[in-house]
Coordinates of C-alpha atoms and ligand atoms in Angstrom, one line a residue:
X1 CA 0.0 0.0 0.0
X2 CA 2.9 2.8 0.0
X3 CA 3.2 5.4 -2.5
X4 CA 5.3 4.8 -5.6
X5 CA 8.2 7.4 -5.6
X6 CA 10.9 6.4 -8.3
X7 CA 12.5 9.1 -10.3
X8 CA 10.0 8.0 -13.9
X9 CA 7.1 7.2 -11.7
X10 CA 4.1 8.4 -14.2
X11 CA 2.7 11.8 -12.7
X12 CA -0.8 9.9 -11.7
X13 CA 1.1 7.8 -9.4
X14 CA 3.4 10.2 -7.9
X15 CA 2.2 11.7 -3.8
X16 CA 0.5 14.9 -4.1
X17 CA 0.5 17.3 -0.7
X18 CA -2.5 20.0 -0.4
X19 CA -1.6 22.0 2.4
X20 CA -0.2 19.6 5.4
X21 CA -2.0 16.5 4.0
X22 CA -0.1 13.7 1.7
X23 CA -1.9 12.2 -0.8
X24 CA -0.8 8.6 -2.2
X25 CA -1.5 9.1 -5.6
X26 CA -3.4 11.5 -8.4
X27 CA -6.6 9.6 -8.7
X28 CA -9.9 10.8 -7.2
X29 CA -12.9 8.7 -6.5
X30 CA -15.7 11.3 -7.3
X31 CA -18.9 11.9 -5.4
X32 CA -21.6 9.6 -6.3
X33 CA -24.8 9.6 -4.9
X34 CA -26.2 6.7 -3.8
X35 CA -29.8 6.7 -2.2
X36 CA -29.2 4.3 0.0
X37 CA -29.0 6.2 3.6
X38 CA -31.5 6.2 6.3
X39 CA -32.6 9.7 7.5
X40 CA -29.4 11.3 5.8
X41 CA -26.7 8.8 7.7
X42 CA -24.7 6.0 6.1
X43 CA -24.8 2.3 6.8
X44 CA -23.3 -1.0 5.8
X45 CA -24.0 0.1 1.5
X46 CA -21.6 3.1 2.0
X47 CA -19.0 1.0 4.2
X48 CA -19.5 -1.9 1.0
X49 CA -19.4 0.9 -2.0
X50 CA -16.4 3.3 -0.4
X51 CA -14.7 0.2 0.7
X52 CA -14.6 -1.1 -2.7
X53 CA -13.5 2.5 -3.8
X54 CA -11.1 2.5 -0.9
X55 CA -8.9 -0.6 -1.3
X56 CA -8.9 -0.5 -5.1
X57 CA -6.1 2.2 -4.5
X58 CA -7.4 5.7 -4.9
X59 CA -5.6 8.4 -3.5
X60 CA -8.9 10.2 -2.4
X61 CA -12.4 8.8 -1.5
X62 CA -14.9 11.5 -1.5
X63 CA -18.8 10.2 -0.2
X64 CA -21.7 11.7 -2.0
X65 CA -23.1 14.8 -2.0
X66 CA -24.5 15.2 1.7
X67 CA -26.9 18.3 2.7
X68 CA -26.4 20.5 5.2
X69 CA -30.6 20.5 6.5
X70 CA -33.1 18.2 5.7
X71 CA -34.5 20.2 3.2
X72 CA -31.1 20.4 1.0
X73 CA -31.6 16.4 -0.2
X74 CA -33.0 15.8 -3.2
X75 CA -34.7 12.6 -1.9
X76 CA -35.8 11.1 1.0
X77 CA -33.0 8.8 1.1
X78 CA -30.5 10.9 0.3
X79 CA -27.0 11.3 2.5
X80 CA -26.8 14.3 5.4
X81 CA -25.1 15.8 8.3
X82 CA -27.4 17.4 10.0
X83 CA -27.6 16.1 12.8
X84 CA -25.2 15.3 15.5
X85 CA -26.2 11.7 15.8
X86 CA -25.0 11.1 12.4
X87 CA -20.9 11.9 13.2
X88 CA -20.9 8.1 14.4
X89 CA -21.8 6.8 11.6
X90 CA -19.5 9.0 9.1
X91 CA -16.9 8.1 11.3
X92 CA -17.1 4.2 11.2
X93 CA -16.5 5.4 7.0
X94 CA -13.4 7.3 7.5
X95 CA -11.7 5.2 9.9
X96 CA -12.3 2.1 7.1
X97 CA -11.1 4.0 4.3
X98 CA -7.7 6.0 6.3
X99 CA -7.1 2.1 7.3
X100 CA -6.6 1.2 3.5
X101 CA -4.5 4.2 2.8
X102 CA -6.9 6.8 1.3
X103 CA -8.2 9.9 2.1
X104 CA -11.3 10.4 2.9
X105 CA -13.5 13.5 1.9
X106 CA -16.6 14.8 2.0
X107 CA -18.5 16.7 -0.4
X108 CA -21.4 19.3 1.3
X109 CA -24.3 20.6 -0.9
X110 CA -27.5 21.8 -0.8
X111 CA -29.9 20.8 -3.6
X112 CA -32.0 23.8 -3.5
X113 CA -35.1 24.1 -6.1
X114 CA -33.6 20.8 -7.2
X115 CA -35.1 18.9 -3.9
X116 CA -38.2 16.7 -3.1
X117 CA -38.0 14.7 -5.7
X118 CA -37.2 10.6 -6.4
X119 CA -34.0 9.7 -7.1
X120 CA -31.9 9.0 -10.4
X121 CA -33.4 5.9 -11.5
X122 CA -37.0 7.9 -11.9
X123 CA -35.0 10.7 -13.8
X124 CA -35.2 12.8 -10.6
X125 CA -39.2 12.8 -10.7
X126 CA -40.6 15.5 -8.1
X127 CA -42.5 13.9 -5.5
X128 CA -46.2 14.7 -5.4
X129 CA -49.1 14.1 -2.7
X130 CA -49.4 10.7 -3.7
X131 CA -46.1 9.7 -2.9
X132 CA -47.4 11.2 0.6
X133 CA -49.4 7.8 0.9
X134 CA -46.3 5.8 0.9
X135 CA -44.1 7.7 3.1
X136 CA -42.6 9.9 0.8
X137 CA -44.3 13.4 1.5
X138 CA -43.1 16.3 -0.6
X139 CA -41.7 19.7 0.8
X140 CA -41.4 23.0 -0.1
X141 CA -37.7 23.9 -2.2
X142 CA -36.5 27.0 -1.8
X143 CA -34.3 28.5 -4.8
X144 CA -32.9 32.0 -5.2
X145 CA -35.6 32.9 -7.9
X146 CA -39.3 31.1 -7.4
X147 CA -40.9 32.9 -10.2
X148 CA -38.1 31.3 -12.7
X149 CA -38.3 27.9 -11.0
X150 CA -39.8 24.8 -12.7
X151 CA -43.0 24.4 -11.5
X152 CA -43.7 21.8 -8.5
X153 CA -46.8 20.5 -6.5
X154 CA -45.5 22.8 -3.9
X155 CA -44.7 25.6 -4.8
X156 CA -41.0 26.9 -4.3
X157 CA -39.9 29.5 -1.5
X158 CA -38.4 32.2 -3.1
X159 CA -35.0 32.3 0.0
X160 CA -35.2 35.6 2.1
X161 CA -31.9 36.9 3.4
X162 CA -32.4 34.8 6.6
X163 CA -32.9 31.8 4.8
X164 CA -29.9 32.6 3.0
X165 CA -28.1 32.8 6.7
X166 CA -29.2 29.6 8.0
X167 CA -28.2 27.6 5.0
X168 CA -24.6 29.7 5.4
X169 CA -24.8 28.5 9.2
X170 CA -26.3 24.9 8.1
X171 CA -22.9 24.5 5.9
X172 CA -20.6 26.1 8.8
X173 CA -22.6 23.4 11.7
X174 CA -21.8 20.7 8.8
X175 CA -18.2 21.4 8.6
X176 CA -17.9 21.2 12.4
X177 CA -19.7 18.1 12.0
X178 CA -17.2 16.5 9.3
X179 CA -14.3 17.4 11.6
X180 CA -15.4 15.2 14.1
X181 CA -16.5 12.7 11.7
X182 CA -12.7 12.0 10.8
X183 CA -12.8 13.8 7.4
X184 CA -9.3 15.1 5.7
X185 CA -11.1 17.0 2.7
X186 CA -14.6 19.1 2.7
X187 CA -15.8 20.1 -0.7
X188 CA -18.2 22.8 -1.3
X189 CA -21.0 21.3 -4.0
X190 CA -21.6 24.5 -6.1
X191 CA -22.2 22.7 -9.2
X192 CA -25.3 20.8 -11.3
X193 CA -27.6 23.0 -10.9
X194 CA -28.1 23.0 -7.3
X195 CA -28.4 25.7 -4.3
X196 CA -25.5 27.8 -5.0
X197 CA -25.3 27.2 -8.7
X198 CA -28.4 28.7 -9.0
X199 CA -27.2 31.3 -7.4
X200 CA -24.2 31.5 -9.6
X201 CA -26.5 31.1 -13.0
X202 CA -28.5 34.0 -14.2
X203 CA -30.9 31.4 -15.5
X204 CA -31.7 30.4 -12.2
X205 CA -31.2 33.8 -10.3
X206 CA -33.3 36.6 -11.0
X207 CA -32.5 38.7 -7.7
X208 CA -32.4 42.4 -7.8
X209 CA -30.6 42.3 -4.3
X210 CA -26.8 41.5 -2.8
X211 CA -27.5 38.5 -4.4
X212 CA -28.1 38.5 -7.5
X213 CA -28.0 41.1 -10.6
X214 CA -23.8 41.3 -11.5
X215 CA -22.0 39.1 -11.4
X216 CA -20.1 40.0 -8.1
X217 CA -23.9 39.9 -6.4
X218 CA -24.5 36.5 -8.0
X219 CA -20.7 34.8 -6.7
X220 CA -21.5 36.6 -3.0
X221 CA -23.5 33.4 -1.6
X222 CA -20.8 30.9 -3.2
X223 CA -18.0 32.7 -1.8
X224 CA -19.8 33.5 1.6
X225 CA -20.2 29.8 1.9
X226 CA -16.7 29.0 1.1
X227 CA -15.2 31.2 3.8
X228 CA -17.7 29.9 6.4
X229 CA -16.3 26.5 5.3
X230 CA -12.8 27.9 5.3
X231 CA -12.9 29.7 8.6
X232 CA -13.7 26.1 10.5
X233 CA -12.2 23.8 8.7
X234 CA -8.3 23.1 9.6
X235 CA -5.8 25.3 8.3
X236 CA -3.3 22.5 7.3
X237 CA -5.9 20.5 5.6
X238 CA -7.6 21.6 1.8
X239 CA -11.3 22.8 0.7
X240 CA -12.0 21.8 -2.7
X241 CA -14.9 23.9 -4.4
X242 CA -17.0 21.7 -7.3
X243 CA -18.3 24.2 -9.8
X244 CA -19.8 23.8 -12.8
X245 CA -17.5 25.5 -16.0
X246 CA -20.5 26.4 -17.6
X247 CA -24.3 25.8 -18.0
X248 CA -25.7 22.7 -19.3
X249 CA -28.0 23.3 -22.5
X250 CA -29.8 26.7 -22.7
X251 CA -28.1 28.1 -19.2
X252 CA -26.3 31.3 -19.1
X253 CA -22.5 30.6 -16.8
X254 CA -19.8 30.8 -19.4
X255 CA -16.1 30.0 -18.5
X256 CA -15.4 33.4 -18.2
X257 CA -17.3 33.6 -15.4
X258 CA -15.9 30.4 -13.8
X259 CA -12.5 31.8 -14.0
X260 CA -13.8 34.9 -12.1
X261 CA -15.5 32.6 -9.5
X262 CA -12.5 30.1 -9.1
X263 CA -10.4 33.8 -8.4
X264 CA -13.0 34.6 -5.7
X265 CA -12.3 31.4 -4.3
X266 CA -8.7 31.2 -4.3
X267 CA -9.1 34.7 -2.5
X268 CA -11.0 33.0 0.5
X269 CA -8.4 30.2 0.6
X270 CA -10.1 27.3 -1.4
X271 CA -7.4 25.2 -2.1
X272 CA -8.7 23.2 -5.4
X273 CA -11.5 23.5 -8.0
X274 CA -13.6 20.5 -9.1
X275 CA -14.3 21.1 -12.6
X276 CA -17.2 20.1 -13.8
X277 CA -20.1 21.3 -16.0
X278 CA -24.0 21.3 -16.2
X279 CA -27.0 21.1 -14.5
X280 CA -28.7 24.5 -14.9
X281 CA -30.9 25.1 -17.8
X282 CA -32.9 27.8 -19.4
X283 CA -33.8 28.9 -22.6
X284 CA -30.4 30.5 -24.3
X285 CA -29.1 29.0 -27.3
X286 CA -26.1 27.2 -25.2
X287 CA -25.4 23.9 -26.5
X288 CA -24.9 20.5 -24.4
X289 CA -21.6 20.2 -23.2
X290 CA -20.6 17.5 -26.1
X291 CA -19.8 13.8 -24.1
X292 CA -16.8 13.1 -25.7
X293 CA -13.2 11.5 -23.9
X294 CA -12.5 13.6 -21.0
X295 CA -15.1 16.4 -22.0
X296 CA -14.4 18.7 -19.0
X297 CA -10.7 18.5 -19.1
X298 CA -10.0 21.7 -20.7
X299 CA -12.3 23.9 -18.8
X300 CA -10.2 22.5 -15.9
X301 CA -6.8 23.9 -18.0
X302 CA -8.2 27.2 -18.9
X303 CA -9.6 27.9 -15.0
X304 CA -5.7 26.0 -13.8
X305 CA -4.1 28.4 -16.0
X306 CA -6.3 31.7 -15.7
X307 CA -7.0 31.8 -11.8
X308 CA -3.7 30.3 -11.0
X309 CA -5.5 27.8 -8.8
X310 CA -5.0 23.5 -8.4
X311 CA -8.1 21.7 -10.4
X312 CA -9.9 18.4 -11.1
X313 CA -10.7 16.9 -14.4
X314 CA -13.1 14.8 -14.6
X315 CA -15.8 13.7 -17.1
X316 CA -15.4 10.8 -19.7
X317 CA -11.8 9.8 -18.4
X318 CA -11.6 6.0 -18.8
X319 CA -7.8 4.9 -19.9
X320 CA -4.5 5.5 -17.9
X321 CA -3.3 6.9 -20.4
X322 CA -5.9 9.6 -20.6
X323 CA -5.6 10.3 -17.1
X324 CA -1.7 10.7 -17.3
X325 CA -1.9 12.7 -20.4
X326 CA -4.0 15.2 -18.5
X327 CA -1.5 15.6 -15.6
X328 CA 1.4 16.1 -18.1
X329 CA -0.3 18.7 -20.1
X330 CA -0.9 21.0 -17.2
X331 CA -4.7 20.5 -17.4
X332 CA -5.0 19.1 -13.8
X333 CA -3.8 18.7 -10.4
X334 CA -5.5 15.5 -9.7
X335 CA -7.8 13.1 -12.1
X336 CA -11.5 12.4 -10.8
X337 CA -13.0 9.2 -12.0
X338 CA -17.2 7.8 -11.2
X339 CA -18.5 5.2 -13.8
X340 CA -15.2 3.8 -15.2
X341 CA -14.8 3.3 -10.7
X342 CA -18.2 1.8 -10.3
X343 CA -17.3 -0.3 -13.5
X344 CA -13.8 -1.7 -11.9
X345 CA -13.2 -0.3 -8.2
X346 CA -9.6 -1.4 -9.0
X347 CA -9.3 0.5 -11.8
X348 CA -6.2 2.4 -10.1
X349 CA -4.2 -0.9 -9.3
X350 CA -4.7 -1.3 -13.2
X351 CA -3.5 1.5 -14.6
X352 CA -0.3 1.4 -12.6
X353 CA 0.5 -1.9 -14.2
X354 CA -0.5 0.2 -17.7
X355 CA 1.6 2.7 -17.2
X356 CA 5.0 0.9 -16.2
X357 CA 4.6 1.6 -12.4
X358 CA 6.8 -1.1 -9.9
X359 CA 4.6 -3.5 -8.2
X360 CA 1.4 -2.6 -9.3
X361 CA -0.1 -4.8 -6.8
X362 CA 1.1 -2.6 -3.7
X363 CA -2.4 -0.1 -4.4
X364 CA -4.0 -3.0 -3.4
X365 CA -4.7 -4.9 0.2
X366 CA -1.4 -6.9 1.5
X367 CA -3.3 -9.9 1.5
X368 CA -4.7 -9.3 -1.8
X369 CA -1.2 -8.1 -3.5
X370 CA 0.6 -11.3 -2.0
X371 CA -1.6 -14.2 -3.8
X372 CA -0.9 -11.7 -6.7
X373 CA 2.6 -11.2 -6.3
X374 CA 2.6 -15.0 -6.0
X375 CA 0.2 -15.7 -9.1
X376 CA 2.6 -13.0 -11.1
X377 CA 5.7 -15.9 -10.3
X378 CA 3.5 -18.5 -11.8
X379 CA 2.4 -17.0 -14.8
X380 CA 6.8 -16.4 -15.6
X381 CA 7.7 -19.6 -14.9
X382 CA 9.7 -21.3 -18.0
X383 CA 7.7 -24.1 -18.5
X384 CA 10.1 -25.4 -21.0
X385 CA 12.9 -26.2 -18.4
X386 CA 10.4 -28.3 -16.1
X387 CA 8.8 -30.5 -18.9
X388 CA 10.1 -33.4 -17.8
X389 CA 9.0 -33.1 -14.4
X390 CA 5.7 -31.3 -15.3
X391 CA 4.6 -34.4 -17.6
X392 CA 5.7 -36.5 -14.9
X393 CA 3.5 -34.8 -11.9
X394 CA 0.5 -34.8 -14.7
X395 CA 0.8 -37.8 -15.0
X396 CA 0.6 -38.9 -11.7
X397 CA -3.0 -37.1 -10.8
X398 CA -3.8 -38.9 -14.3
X399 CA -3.1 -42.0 -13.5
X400 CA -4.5 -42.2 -9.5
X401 CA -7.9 -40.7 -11.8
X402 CA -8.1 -43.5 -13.7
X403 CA -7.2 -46.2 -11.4
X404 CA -10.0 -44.9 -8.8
Ligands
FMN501 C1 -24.0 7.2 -9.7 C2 -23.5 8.7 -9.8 C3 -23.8 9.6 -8.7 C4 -23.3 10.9 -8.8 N1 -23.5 11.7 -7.7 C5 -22.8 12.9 -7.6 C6 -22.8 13.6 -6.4 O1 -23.3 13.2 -5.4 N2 -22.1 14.8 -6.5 C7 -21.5 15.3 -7.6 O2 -20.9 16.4 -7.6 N3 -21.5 14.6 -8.7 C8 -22.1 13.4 -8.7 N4 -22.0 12.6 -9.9 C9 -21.2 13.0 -11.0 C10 -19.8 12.4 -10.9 O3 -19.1 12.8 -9.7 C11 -18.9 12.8 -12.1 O4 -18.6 14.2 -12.1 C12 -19.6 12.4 -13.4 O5 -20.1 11.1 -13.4 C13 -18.6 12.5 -14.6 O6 -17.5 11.6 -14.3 P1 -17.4 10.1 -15.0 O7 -17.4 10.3 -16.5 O8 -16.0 9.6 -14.6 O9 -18.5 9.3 -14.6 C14 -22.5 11.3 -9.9 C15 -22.3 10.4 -10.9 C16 -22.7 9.1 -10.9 C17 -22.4 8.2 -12.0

């Protein structure tokens, strides 16, 4: 399980340090919601699905997105720290996955006029009265904008400047909360479409207050946010900021104004931005975001390169190659990875044996990388010398078969 560090050791596979903390390798688990948890805290699913995630070698495990209130899930069975009966149960995660030599992190959103709804599988269906019947009640959403909000069975709560100060607090209690939960990396979810997206997004955010209007008035929630966040969470450990480059199809965020947010953030001591993309829509003429290999790899360059910050890529990156390409090019700090990870958990141990990188089999457990190690022996042997002696052992088995 210890970090490569030979002199041609690919990039990917060579420690990273953010602030005080040492990272084992380049390669990021990415949040992944699962809608498995029980009143917003984790149970034996997480500890099976991180664990995977954990001992295939990743540098950094991040859990999914997890609200700061109640209201902030998109579903009922979405993940939460809001309470502070749910530290336990983070912490049983963290402990597992620092015991197989990754990082664990955290990533804290709020889904805003994107809540009350069923999960992925349903295509993110908003739940109605009916669902009422079978435990599933709806609640009110609360967005920047209501009058610009999809419509919903409830309708949405347009947020008023205390609302806006209990979801700042809401995040601030939640970082607390992650401390004592064992977490080395909080990450601010300002991406997808949700709370402080639409915020950021003109297509979601129609305010004519300190909120919304320029662009300054639009970032001020994000960046409020990330300096609560900042301000309690330890000074040698990173914040990482997910933001969405731009819009998804017909939004209004452009990279321009990504760079300008990442430069606010950097200015409240964010450490890294999670580029990705998407998530609020509207009706401009902006295109998709086109799904090709690594498609959010260069807004992650251009936002490295312009605000002088550390980023993720991630989107569409599948091949070690890929992944090491990226790092070399300048484009990224550190490589994020979801469905190629849910597809092979040891997707890292792989691509160390792809790109050249001694023992391969040390990203994975010591009991798991000595039957390897040992299988590896096997599979070099030079059959040739031991002919004699291998016809002669076959034959034995053979034989004692037929006899019986
Ligand atoms: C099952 C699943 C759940 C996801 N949940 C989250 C989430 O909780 N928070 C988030 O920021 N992104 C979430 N994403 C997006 C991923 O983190 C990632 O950005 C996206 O899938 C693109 O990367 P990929 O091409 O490697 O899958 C999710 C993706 C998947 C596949």
């Amino acid at each position: 399980m210890t970090a490569q560090s030979l002199p041609n050791t690919p990039l990917l596979f060579t420690p990273t340090k953010l602030r005080e903390l040492t990272i084992r390798n380049r390669i990021m688990a990415s949040p992944m919601c699962q809608y498995h948890s029980d009143d917003g805290g984790p149970n034996d699913w997480h500890m099976m699905h991180l664990g995977r995630l954990a001992i295939g070698g990743c540098g950094i495990v991040f859990g999914e997105e997890t609200a700061v209130e109640p209201d902030g899930r998109k579903t009922h069975s979405c993940a939460g720290l809001y309470h502070q009966s749910h530290i336990a149960a983070y912490r049983r995660l963290t402990d597992m996955i620092k015991q197989h030599g990754a990082v664990p992190a955290i990533q804290l959103g709020h889904s805003g006029r994107k809540g009350s709804c069923h999960g992925a599988i349903e295509d993110w269906r908003p739940l109605t009265v009916e669902d009422a019947k079978s435990g599933l009640p709806p609640w009110q959403i609360m967005t920047p904008s209501a009058a610009i909000s999809p419509p919903r069975p409830i309708p949405p709560k347009e947020m008023d400047h205390d609302d806006i100060k209990r979801v700042i607090e809401a995040f601030r209690t939640a970082t607390k909360r992650s401390i004592d939960a064992g977490y080395d990396i909080v990450e601010i979810h300002g991406a997808h479409g949700y709370l402080i997206h639409q915020f950021l997004s003109s297509s979601a955010n129609q305010r004519d207050d300190a909120y919304g209007g320029s662009l300054e008035n639009r970032m001020r929630f994000a960046v409020e946010v990330s300096a609560a966040v900042r301000e309690e969470w330890p000074q040698d450990k990173p914040v990482f900021f997910r933001l969405s480059a731009v819009d998804g199809k017909g939004g209004s965020w452009r990279l321009p104004d990504s760079i300008a947010l990442a430069k606010a953030l950097r200015a409240v001591d964010i450490d890294v931005v999670d580029v990705s993309s998407g998530g609020v829509t509207g009706s401009s003429d902006m295109p998709m975001v086109p799904r090709i290999p690594a498609y959010q790899a260069s807004f992650s360059g251009r936002i490295r390169q312009e605000a002088s910050i550390k980023t993720i890529a991630v989107g569409g990156i599948t091949t070690a190659k890929q992944a090491e390409d990226i790092l070399q090019a300048g484009d990224a700090d550190i490589i994020a990875m979801a469905r190629e990870l849910l597809w092979n958990a040891d997707w890292p141990a792989h691509a160390a044996e792809a790109l050249g990188v001694d023992d391969p089999f040390s990203y994975l457990p010591t009991g798991y990388a000595h039957r390897l190690r040992l299988r590896e022996a096997q599979k070099t042997m030079d059959i040739n010398q031991d002919q004699n002696l291998i016809a002669k052992s076959l034959r034995y088995f053979l034989d004692d078969n037929t006899s019986s």
